Amino acid sequence: MLSLSRHPERLRRADNLFPTRGGVPASRPGARQIIDGPVARAVPWGNRIVVERAGRIAVWGGKAISDICQAGLTLQGESYQAFIGDGQREDRLYLADGLRPLWYLADDGDSYRTGYIDNSIRQENNEAYPLEPATTVTSWRDRLFYGDGSNRIRHCQARDPEAWDPLWTLEFQGRSPGKVVCLRASKSALLVGLDQGIWTVTGTSHFNWSRDPLRDGEGVTGPAAIDSDGIEAFFLAKSGLYSLSGSLLTEDLSPLFSAQHYGGQVVVDTRRRLVLFLVHGRVFVMHQDKPGVFGELNASALGLLRMDDYVGWYGQDGVWLLQGEDQPDTRTDGAQSDVISLFETWDHQPNPSGGSFLSNVKMRLKGSPRGSADYNLKVDGKDAYSASITLTDSLPSDDVFRSAEARSVRREVTPWQDGEQFQHSISANCHLEILSFNPAYKGGA
């Protein structure tokens, strides 16, 4: 699909087009705005979202937004079921803000309560061993792990977030000094992302932890630059997006990584098997079954987030979550706007030694009956031809559209244009899938 360098077999633009399992472009689902106004950071907490806006931490719980406290230098969170006695557990969100040791939020029903760790591991003078300000946090093997901005991480006792022994500190050192930037759990391993490398931790307790370098010399680009669906993991490095196996996935997007960047993020949509990553304010999307094939989410984003059942983005226009296919984008006030998708090829010169004649373009499409697509052709940089294309042979109905049940249609346009450079585009304001696209040139390859 998308390539950021000129490529005759790739797309110049794939706005709001996500790759399907088969690798063909399809319109992204509609999104719902659940928080309006600028949001600087956001982390999920079950069906709630903790956000930073206007320098304050607040919790969105489905209806109202509850103000909590002053924001820190960063905002990273991890849900954890903490034992509170008599076999009871409390649903908590432990937060790392770069200023304070780990602290947590708990839901008391009508309000949210903040809490702080009172380390039960004591020194000889009966004072608790201190905990450093936390910059990143995750949970693995029934333990909380946090980094403090150095090359070390610490963890608590299993199922006891109040017990932190300094002897349980893990240190990571590659060829170059580095600091821990990101922590993520992935199946049987803990992934530790440094700014100068990536490590894995395996084992079952502090008696048999094993640390192994996965990548040395190039680390991750931010505290949310690793994500996993529990089976496969993906990380964003300075040179691109990689799978846990070390395969580079973004060769077609290499110009994106020519400039320095920090704060890149990755989330995995486990329902749709999509991988979304954010660099330089742009969000790109890949299907796990088609590695290296990308579309782009056309939205202004500062960050990404993954909840239990939804993924989305946040930024100056609030927090948005992807919903169902062929749905409009819906704001908190009920206003709706269509999802506009754009399929645009690079300029292509079929005949390297001269001009060509474009007689027709045959395509196989699938789409919603509630809208149509517009085909446009540019020849030698100038608008030359346009046509409207229906996407189905059925009539609109009140039934919910499902692409898996829709039939594909064959369409043909006849531009009858000659020139040297040809550029094609298709746009739609409803669900669109482009199963095949075949221009017929004469006088060229």
Short mmCIF file of C-alpha atoms in Angstrom, two decimals:
data_model
loop_
_atom_site.label_atom_id
_atom_site.label_comp_id
_atom_site.label_asym_id
_atom_site.label_seq_id
_atom_site.Cartn_x
_atom_site.Cartn_y
_atom_site.Cartn_z
CA MET A 1 0.00 0.00 0.00
CA LEU A 2 1.60 3.23 1.22
CA SER A 3 5.13 4.32 0.34
CA LEU A 4 6.70 7.64 1.30
CA SER A 5 9.12 7.38 -1.64
CA ARG A 6 8.04 7.32 -5.28
CA HIS A 7 7.10 3.76 -6.17
CA PRO A 8 4.90 2.78 -9.16
CA GLU A 9 3.36 -0.16 -7.30
CA ARG A 10 2.64 1.68 -4.05
CA LEU A 11 0.32 4.46 -2.97
CA ARG A 12 1.36 8.05 -2.47
CA ARG A 13 -1.52 8.55 -0.05
CA ALA A 14 -3.70 6.07 1.82
CA ASP A 15 -5.69 8.44 4.04
CA ASN A 16 -8.06 6.63 6.41
CA LEU A 17 -7.35 3.36 4.62
CA PHE A 18 -6.36 0.37 6.76
CA PRO A 19 -4.87 -2.84 5.28
CA THR A 20 -7.12 -5.87 5.58
CA ARG A 21 -5.97 -9.40 6.31
CA GLY A 22 -5.57 -9.86 2.56
CA GLY A 23 -3.56 -6.65 2.25
CA VAL A 24 -6.13 -4.61 0.31
CA PRO A 25 -7.01 -1.06 1.46
CA ALA A 26 -10.29 -0.59 3.32
CA SER A 27 -11.84 2.50 4.93
CA ARG A 28 -11.14 2.80 8.62
CA PRO A 29 -13.95 2.42 11.17
CA GLY A 30 -15.74 5.49 12.39
CA ALA A 31 -14.57 6.99 15.68
CA ARG A 32 -16.33 8.44 18.70
CA GLN A 33 -14.99 11.42 20.61
CA ILE A 34 -15.33 10.59 24.31
CA ILE A 35 -13.43 13.56 25.75
CA ASP A 36 -13.35 16.95 24.07
CA GLY A 37 -10.74 19.67 24.41
CA PRO A 38 -6.93 19.39 24.38
CA VAL A 39 -5.42 16.29 26.03
CA ALA A 40 -1.65 16.15 26.53
CA ARG A 41 -1.42 12.53 27.75
CA ALA A 42 -3.79 9.63 28.32
CA VAL A 43 -3.56 6.14 29.79
CA PRO A 44 -6.31 3.50 29.98
CA TRP A 45 -7.70 2.04 33.20
CA GLY A 46 -10.22 -0.67 32.32
CA ASN A 47 -13.20 1.21 30.90
CA ARG A 48 -11.88 4.49 32.30
CA ILE A 49 -9.22 6.86 30.98
CA VAL A 50 -6.79 8.93 33.02
CA VAL A 51 -5.81 12.09 31.17
CA GLU A 52 -3.50 15.04 31.60
CA ARG A 53 -4.90 18.35 30.44
CA ALA A 54 -4.19 21.94 31.45
CA GLY A 55 -1.49 20.64 33.79
CA ARG A 56 -3.91 18.49 35.83
CA ILE A 57 -4.59 14.75 36.11
CA ALA A 58 -8.24 13.76 35.71
CA VAL A 59 -10.25 10.53 35.33
CA TRP A 60 -12.94 9.99 32.71
CA GLY A 61 -15.31 7.28 33.86
CA GLY A 62 -17.95 7.22 31.15
CA LYS A 63 -19.90 10.28 32.24
CA ALA A 64 -18.21 13.04 34.22
CA ILE A 65 -14.52 13.89 34.48
CA SER A 66 -13.05 13.89 37.99
CA ASP A 67 -10.11 16.18 38.76
CA ILE A 68 -7.37 14.45 40.76
CA CYS A 69 -4.14 16.39 41.18
CA GLN A 70 -1.28 18.30 39.57
CA ALA A 71 0.41 16.57 36.64
CA GLY A 72 4.03 15.43 36.68
CA LEU A 73 6.74 15.20 34.04
CA THR A 74 5.21 12.18 32.32
CA LEU A 75 2.18 9.90 32.67
CA GLN A 76 2.47 6.13 32.51
CA GLY A 77 -0.03 3.77 34.12
CA GLU A 78 -0.60 0.09 34.87
CA SER A 79 -3.76 -1.61 36.13
CA TYR A 80 -3.12 -3.97 39.03
CA GLN A 81 -5.40 -6.04 41.27
CA ALA A 82 -3.95 -5.41 44.73
CA PHE A 83 -4.73 -7.71 47.68
CA ILE A 84 -6.27 -5.72 50.54
CA GLY A 85 -6.98 -8.55 53.00
CA ASP A 86 -9.59 -11.28 53.58
CA GLY A 87 -9.10 -12.50 50.02
CA GLN A 88 -10.25 -9.17 48.64
CA ARG A 89 -8.63 -7.36 45.73
CA GLU A 90 -8.82 -3.71 44.79
CA ASP A 91 -8.69 -2.50 41.22
CA ARG A 92 -5.93 0.11 41.13
CA LEU A 93 -4.11 2.09 38.51
CA TYR A 94 -0.47 2.61 39.47
CA LEU A 95 1.01 5.75 37.97
CA ALA A 96 4.53 6.85 37.11
CA ASP A 97 4.80 10.61 36.66
CA GLY A 98 8.56 11.23 36.86
CA LEU A 99 8.27 13.33 40.03
CA ARG A 100 6.98 10.95 42.69
CA PRO A 101 7.44 7.30 43.61
CA LEU A 102 4.68 5.05 42.30
CA TRP A 103 1.24 6.13 43.46
CA TYR A 104 -2.18 4.78 42.62
CA LEU A 105 -5.80 5.57 41.95
CA ALA A 106 -8.64 3.45 43.32
CA ASP A 107 -12.35 3.68 42.53
CA ASP A 108 -14.46 4.22 45.65
CA GLY A 109 -17.72 4.29 43.74
CA ASP A 110 -18.69 7.94 44.01
CA SER A 111 -15.12 9.24 43.87
CA TYR A 112 -11.53 8.28 43.22
CA ARG A 113 -8.98 7.81 45.98
CA THR A 114 -5.23 8.34 45.69
CA GLY A 115 -2.77 6.17 47.57
CA TYR A 116 0.96 5.90 48.06
CA ILE A 117 3.23 2.93 48.71
CA ASP A 118 4.40 2.40 52.31
CA ASN A 119 7.31 0.02 51.73
CA SER A 120 7.07 -2.86 54.22
CA ILE A 121 10.74 -3.78 53.64
CA ARG A 122 12.60 -1.98 56.43
CA GLN A 123 16.15 -0.94 57.15
CA GLU A 124 17.95 -1.67 60.45
CA ASN A 125 16.64 1.60 61.90
CA ASN A 126 13.09 0.46 60.99
CA GLU A 127 12.74 3.07 58.28
CA ALA A 128 11.35 1.90 54.96
CA TYR A 129 13.76 1.53 52.08
CA PRO A 130 13.00 4.54 49.87
CA LEU A 131 11.52 4.27 46.39
CA GLU A 132 12.79 6.52 43.60
CA PRO A 133 10.50 8.67 41.43
CA ALA A 134 9.08 6.39 38.75
CA THR A 135 9.20 7.19 35.03
CA THR A 136 7.67 3.98 33.64
CA VAL A 137 5.67 1.08 35.08
CA THR A 138 4.21 -2.29 34.10
CA SER A 139 3.11 -5.55 35.75
CA TRP A 140 4.44 -9.04 35.10
CA ARG A 141 4.56 -12.29 37.07
CA ASP A 142 2.09 -10.83 39.63
CA ARG A 143 4.57 -8.03 40.34
CA LEU A 144 4.80 -4.35 39.61
CA PHE A 145 8.00 -3.23 37.87
CA TYR A 146 9.13 0.37 37.50
CA GLY A 147 12.04 2.30 36.06
CA ASP A 148 13.47 5.47 37.55
CA GLY A 149 15.22 6.93 34.51
CA SER A 150 18.49 5.07 35.15
CA ASN A 151 19.61 1.75 33.67
CA ARG A 152 17.88 -0.13 36.51
CA ILE A 153 14.38 -1.39 37.27
CA ARG A 154 12.85 -2.56 40.55
CA HIS A 155 9.94 -4.84 41.38
CA CYS A 156 7.77 -5.67 44.35
CA GLN A 157 7.10 -9.01 45.97
CA ALA A 158 4.63 -11.25 44.13
CA ARG A 159 1.05 -10.11 44.87
CA ASP A 160 2.35 -7.55 47.39
CA PRO A 161 2.76 -4.01 45.95
CA GLU A 162 3.85 -2.75 49.41
CA ALA A 163 7.02 -4.88 49.57
CA TRP A 164 10.05 -3.56 47.66
CA ASP A 165 13.47 -5.02 48.47
CA PRO A 166 16.39 -3.08 46.93
CA LEU A 167 18.13 -6.41 46.37
CA TRP A 168 15.51 -7.17 43.71
CA THR A 169 16.92 -4.47 41.43
CA LEU A 170 17.78 -5.49 37.85
CA GLU A 171 20.48 -3.63 35.95
CA PHE A 172 20.94 -3.41 32.17
CA GLN A 173 24.16 -2.38 30.49
CA GLY A 174 25.03 -2.81 26.81
CA ARG A 175 27.97 -1.45 24.83
CA SER A 176 26.88 2.11 25.62
CA PRO A 177 25.40 3.56 28.83
CA GLY A 178 21.63 3.82 28.64
CA LYS A 179 18.51 4.49 30.63
CA VAL A 180 15.29 2.51 30.85
CA VAL A 181 12.59 4.27 28.82
CA CYS A 182 9.81 1.69 28.43
CA LEU A 183 8.58 -1.50 30.14
CA ARG A 184 6.07 -3.94 28.63
CA ALA A 185 5.06 -7.51 29.44
CA SER A 186 4.83 -9.97 26.55
CA LYS A 187 3.71 -13.52 27.28
CA SER A 188 6.62 -15.19 29.12
CA ALA A 189 9.03 -12.25 28.91
CA LEU A 190 9.34 -8.72 30.21
CA LEU A 191 10.53 -6.30 27.52
CA VAL A 192 12.85 -3.58 28.76
CA GLY A 193 13.36 -0.74 26.31
CA LEU A 194 16.37 1.50 26.86
CA ASP A 195 17.43 4.47 24.78
CA GLN A 196 20.47 2.42 23.71
CA GLY A 197 19.06 -1.08 23.45
CA ILE A 198 16.26 -3.56 24.19
CA TRP A 199 16.45 -6.46 26.64
CA THR A 200 14.23 -9.35 27.64
CA VAL A 201 13.80 -10.68 31.15
CA THR A 202 12.63 -14.27 31.61
CA GLY A 203 12.18 -16.47 34.65
CA THR A 204 9.61 -16.84 37.41
CA SER A 205 11.05 -14.87 40.36
CA HIS A 206 14.04 -12.92 41.62
CA PHE A 207 15.72 -16.29 42.24
CA ASN A 208 16.04 -17.08 38.51
CA TRP A 209 15.62 -13.89 36.47
CA SER A 210 17.56 -14.07 33.21
CA ARG A 211 18.47 -10.92 31.25
CA ASP A 212 19.26 -11.16 27.55
CA PRO A 213 19.99 -8.38 25.05
CA LEU A 214 17.52 -8.35 22.18
CA ARG A 215 18.99 -5.31 20.46
CA ASP A 216 22.14 -3.42 21.40
CA GLY A 217 23.10 0.05 20.25
CA GLU A 218 19.65 1.29 19.21
CA GLY A 219 16.83 1.62 21.67
CA VAL A 220 13.20 2.69 21.77
CA THR A 221 11.91 6.18 21.15
CA GLY A 222 9.58 6.74 24.08
CA PRO A 223 7.84 5.30 27.15
CA ALA A 224 5.00 3.87 25.01
CA ALA A 225 7.15 2.57 22.14
CA ILE A 226 6.53 -1.15 22.82
CA ASP A 227 3.26 -3.06 22.76
CA SER A 228 2.20 -6.68 22.57
CA ASP A 229 -0.94 -8.73 22.02
CA GLY A 230 0.43 -11.39 24.38
CA ILE A 231 1.93 -13.40 21.53
CA GLU A 232 3.79 -11.00 19.26
CA ALA A 233 5.39 -7.71 20.27
CA PHE A 234 6.36 -4.63 18.30
CA PHE A 235 8.75 -1.83 19.16
CA LEU A 236 9.52 1.55 17.65
CA ALA A 237 13.20 2.37 17.34
CA LYS A 238 14.95 5.37 15.85
CA SER A 239 15.24 3.57 12.50
CA GLY A 240 11.71 2.19 12.27
CA LEU A 241 9.09 -0.23 13.52
CA TYR A 242 10.30 -3.76 14.33
CA SER A 243 8.71 -7.03 15.34
CA LEU A 244 10.08 -8.85 18.37
CA SER A 245 11.95 -11.16 16.01
CA GLY A 246 13.95 -8.15 14.84
CA SER A 247 12.39 -7.77 11.38
CA LEU A 248 12.18 -4.18 10.10
CA LEU A 249 8.60 -3.50 9.00
CA THR A 250 8.80 0.09 7.72
CA GLU A 251 11.08 -0.06 4.66
CA ASP A 252 8.41 1.72 2.56
CA LEU A 253 8.21 4.46 5.20
CA SER A 254 11.97 5.01 5.62
CA PRO A 255 11.88 8.82 4.93
CA LEU A 256 9.76 9.14 8.08
CA PHE A 257 12.75 8.09 10.18
CA SER A 258 15.41 10.24 8.52
CA ALA A 259 14.80 13.00 11.10
CA GLN A 260 15.33 12.53 14.82
CA HIS A 261 12.17 11.77 16.76
CA TYR A 262 11.18 11.01 20.33
CA GLY A 263 7.88 10.07 21.88
CA GLY A 264 6.91 7.54 19.22
CA GLN A 265 4.15 5.18 20.31
CA VAL A 266 2.82 1.73 19.37
CA VAL A 267 -0.50 0.05 20.20
CA VAL A 268 -1.89 -3.31 19.08
CA ASP A 269 -5.60 -3.59 18.30
CA THR A 270 -6.13 -7.19 19.41
CA ARG A 271 -9.70 -7.40 18.05
CA ARG A 272 -8.74 -6.36 14.53
CA ARG A 273 -5.10 -7.59 14.64
CA LEU A 274 -3.90 -4.12 13.69
CA VAL A 275 -0.68 -2.42 14.74
CA LEU A 276 -0.81 1.37 14.98
CA PHE A 277 2.26 3.53 15.47
CA LEU A 278 2.75 7.26 15.86
CA VAL A 279 5.77 9.27 14.65
CA HIS A 280 5.98 13.02 13.98
CA GLY A 281 2.24 13.37 14.66
CA ARG A 282 1.29 10.85 11.95
CA VAL A 283 -0.44 7.53 12.68
CA PHE A 284 0.28 4.53 10.44
CA VAL A 285 -1.57 1.22 10.52
CA MET A 286 -0.51 -2.34 9.61
CA HIS A 287 -2.38 -5.65 9.72
CA GLN A 288 -0.42 -8.35 11.55
CA ASP A 289 -1.10 -10.81 8.73
CA LYS A 290 0.47 -8.42 6.18
CA PRO A 291 3.73 -7.20 7.72
CA GLY A 292 5.16 -4.08 6.10
CA VAL A 293 1.90 -3.01 4.40
CA PHE A 294 0.66 0.30 5.80
CA GLY A 295 -2.20 2.76 5.57
CA GLU A 296 -2.55 6.02 7.46
CA LEU A 297 -5.07 7.31 9.99
CA ASN A 298 -5.78 10.87 8.94
CA ALA A 299 -6.03 12.54 12.36
CA SER A 300 -4.11 15.04 14.44
CA ALA A 301 -2.69 12.95 17.27
CA LEU A 302 -0.32 13.48 20.17
CA GLY A 303 -0.61 9.90 21.37
CA LEU A 304 -2.28 6.51 21.10
CA LEU A 305 -4.08 4.42 23.67
CA ARG A 306 -5.49 0.91 23.97
CA MET A 307 -8.41 0.08 26.22
CA ASP A 308 -9.85 -3.38 26.88
CA ASP A 309 -11.91 -3.43 23.66
CA TYR A 310 -10.96 -0.29 21.75
CA VAL A 311 -7.95 1.59 20.45
CA GLY A 312 -7.79 5.26 19.66
CA TRP A 313 -5.84 8.48 19.78
CA TYR A 314 -5.73 11.74 21.67
CA GLY A 315 -4.48 15.27 21.10
CA GLN A 316 -5.69 18.83 20.70
CA ASP A 317 -9.13 17.59 19.66
CA GLY A 318 -9.68 15.34 22.67
CA VAL A 319 -9.79 11.54 22.94
CA TRP A 320 -11.23 9.40 20.14
CA LEU A 321 -11.87 5.64 20.02
CA LEU A 322 -12.41 3.57 16.88
CA GLN A 323 -15.89 2.04 16.71
CA GLY A 324 -17.65 0.14 13.87
CA GLU A 325 -17.11 0.10 10.11
CA ASP A 326 -19.13 2.42 7.85
CA GLN A 327 -19.94 4.67 10.80
CA PRO A 328 -19.35 8.44 10.83
CA ASP A 329 -17.06 10.17 13.30
CA THR A 330 -19.23 11.39 16.18
CA ARG A 331 -18.34 14.20 18.57
CA THR A 332 -19.41 14.48 22.20
CA ASP A 333 -22.13 16.98 21.23
CA GLY A 334 -23.61 14.51 18.71
CA ALA A 335 -22.28 16.23 15.57
CA GLN A 336 -21.24 13.74 12.90
CA SER A 337 -18.90 13.81 9.92
CA ASP A 338 -18.20 11.18 7.30
CA VAL A 339 -14.93 9.29 7.25
CA ILE A 340 -13.25 10.42 4.01
CA SER A 341 -10.83 7.85 2.61
CA LEU A 342 -8.36 8.55 -0.19
CA PHE A 343 -6.50 6.10 -2.42
CA GLU A 344 -3.88 7.95 -4.49
CA THR A 345 -1.10 6.47 -6.60
CA TRP A 346 2.30 7.93 -7.29
CA ASP A 347 2.89 9.49 -10.70
CA HIS A 348 3.60 6.60 -13.04
CA GLN A 349 5.26 6.66 -16.45
CA PRO A 350 4.30 3.39 -18.14
CA ASN A 351 6.53 4.06 -21.15
CA PRO A 352 10.04 5.00 -19.97
CA SER A 353 10.95 6.34 -23.40
CA GLY A 354 7.89 8.49 -24.09
CA GLY A 355 4.12 8.83 -23.92
CA SER A 356 1.33 6.32 -23.37
CA PHE A 357 -2.41 6.15 -23.96
CA LEU A 358 -4.75 5.24 -21.08
CA SER A 359 -7.87 3.66 -22.53
CA ASN A 360 -9.63 2.31 -19.42
CA VAL A 361 -9.26 1.43 -15.77
CA LYS A 362 -10.85 -1.73 -14.46
CA MET A 363 -11.37 -2.17 -10.74
CA ARG A 364 -13.07 -4.48 -8.32
CA LEU A 365 -14.59 -2.73 -5.33
CA LYS A 366 -16.64 -3.41 -2.26
CA GLY A 367 -18.48 -0.74 -0.34
CA SER A 368 -21.52 0.62 1.38
CA PRO A 369 -24.74 1.35 -0.55
CA ARG A 370 -25.17 4.65 1.32
CA GLY A 371 -22.49 6.45 -0.70
CA SER A 372 -20.31 6.41 -3.80
CA ALA A 373 -16.69 6.93 -4.79
CA ASP A 374 -15.05 9.56 -6.95
CA TYR A 375 -12.34 8.60 -9.42
CA ASN A 376 -9.91 11.30 -10.58
CA LEU A 377 -7.05 11.22 -13.06
CA LYS A 378 -4.14 13.59 -13.46
CA VAL A 379 -2.04 13.47 -16.61
CA ASP A 380 1.33 15.23 -16.55
CA GLY A 381 0.30 16.99 -13.34
CA LYS A 382 -3.02 18.37 -14.65
CA ASP A 383 -6.59 17.28 -13.95
CA ALA A 384 -7.71 15.28 -16.96
CA TYR A 385 -10.72 13.11 -16.11
CA SER A 386 -13.16 12.33 -13.29
CA ALA A 387 -16.08 9.97 -12.74
CA SER A 388 -18.48 8.92 -10.00
CA ILE A 389 -18.55 5.21 -9.14
CA THR A 390 -21.20 3.25 -7.29
CA LEU A 391 -19.88 0.71 -4.81
CA THR A 392 -22.71 -1.80 -4.75
CA ASP A 393 -25.61 -3.04 -6.82
CA SER A 394 -27.98 -3.05 -3.82
CA LEU A 395 -30.09 -0.24 -2.44
CA PRO A 396 -29.41 1.52 0.87
CA SER A 397 -31.21 0.01 3.83
CA ASP A 398 -31.46 0.44 7.59
CA ASP A 399 -29.46 -2.74 8.15
CA VAL A 400 -25.99 -2.42 9.69
CA PHE A 401 -23.36 -2.68 6.96
CA ARG A 402 -20.93 -5.57 7.29
CA SER A 403 -18.11 -5.75 4.76
CA ALA A 404 -17.70 -9.50 5.32
CA GLU A 405 -21.24 -10.03 4.00
CA ALA A 406 -21.10 -7.48 1.16
CA ARG A 407 -20.56 -8.51 -2.44
CA SER A 408 -17.84 -7.02 -4.57
CA VAL A 409 -18.63 -5.23 -7.84
CA ARG A 410 -16.62 -4.69 -11.00
CA ARG A 411 -16.41 -1.17 -12.36
CA GLU A 412 -14.72 0.37 -15.40
CA VAL A 413 -13.95 3.97 -16.36
CA THR A 414 -12.74 5.07 -19.81
CA PRO A 415 -10.53 8.18 -19.56
CA TRP A 416 -9.09 7.96 -23.12
CA GLN A 417 -6.15 10.19 -22.24
CA ASP A 418 -2.59 10.30 -23.52
CA GLY A 419 0.51 11.66 -21.83
CA GLU A 420 3.63 10.59 -19.99
CA GLN A 421 2.85 10.74 -16.26
CA PHE A 422 -0.42 9.31 -14.89
CA GLN A 423 -1.74 9.64 -11.34
CA HIS A 424 -4.97 7.99 -10.15
CA SER A 425 -7.05 8.63 -7.07
CA ILE A 426 -10.27 7.27 -5.56
CA SER A 427 -12.03 8.92 -2.64
CA ALA A 428 -15.19 7.93 -0.77
CA ASN A 429 -17.30 9.17 2.12
CA CYS A 430 -18.50 5.70 3.11
CA HIS A 431 -16.94 2.27 3.53
CA LEU A 432 -14.69 1.42 0.57
CA GLU A 433 -12.48 -1.56 -0.23
CA ILE A 434 -10.31 -1.60 -3.35
CA LEU A 435 -9.81 -5.27 -4.18
CA SER A 436 -8.09 -4.67 -7.51
CA PHE A 437 -7.12 -1.67 -9.61
CA ASN A 438 -5.86 -2.16 -13.18
CA PRO A 439 -5.18 0.70 -15.62
CA ALA A 440 -4.83 -0.35 -19.27
CA TYR A 441 -2.05 1.58 -21.08
CA LYS A 442 -0.97 1.38 -24.68
CA GLY A 443 2.52 2.31 -25.73
CA GLY A 444 4.01 1.40 -22.37
CA ALA A 445 4.83 -1.58 -20.23
#
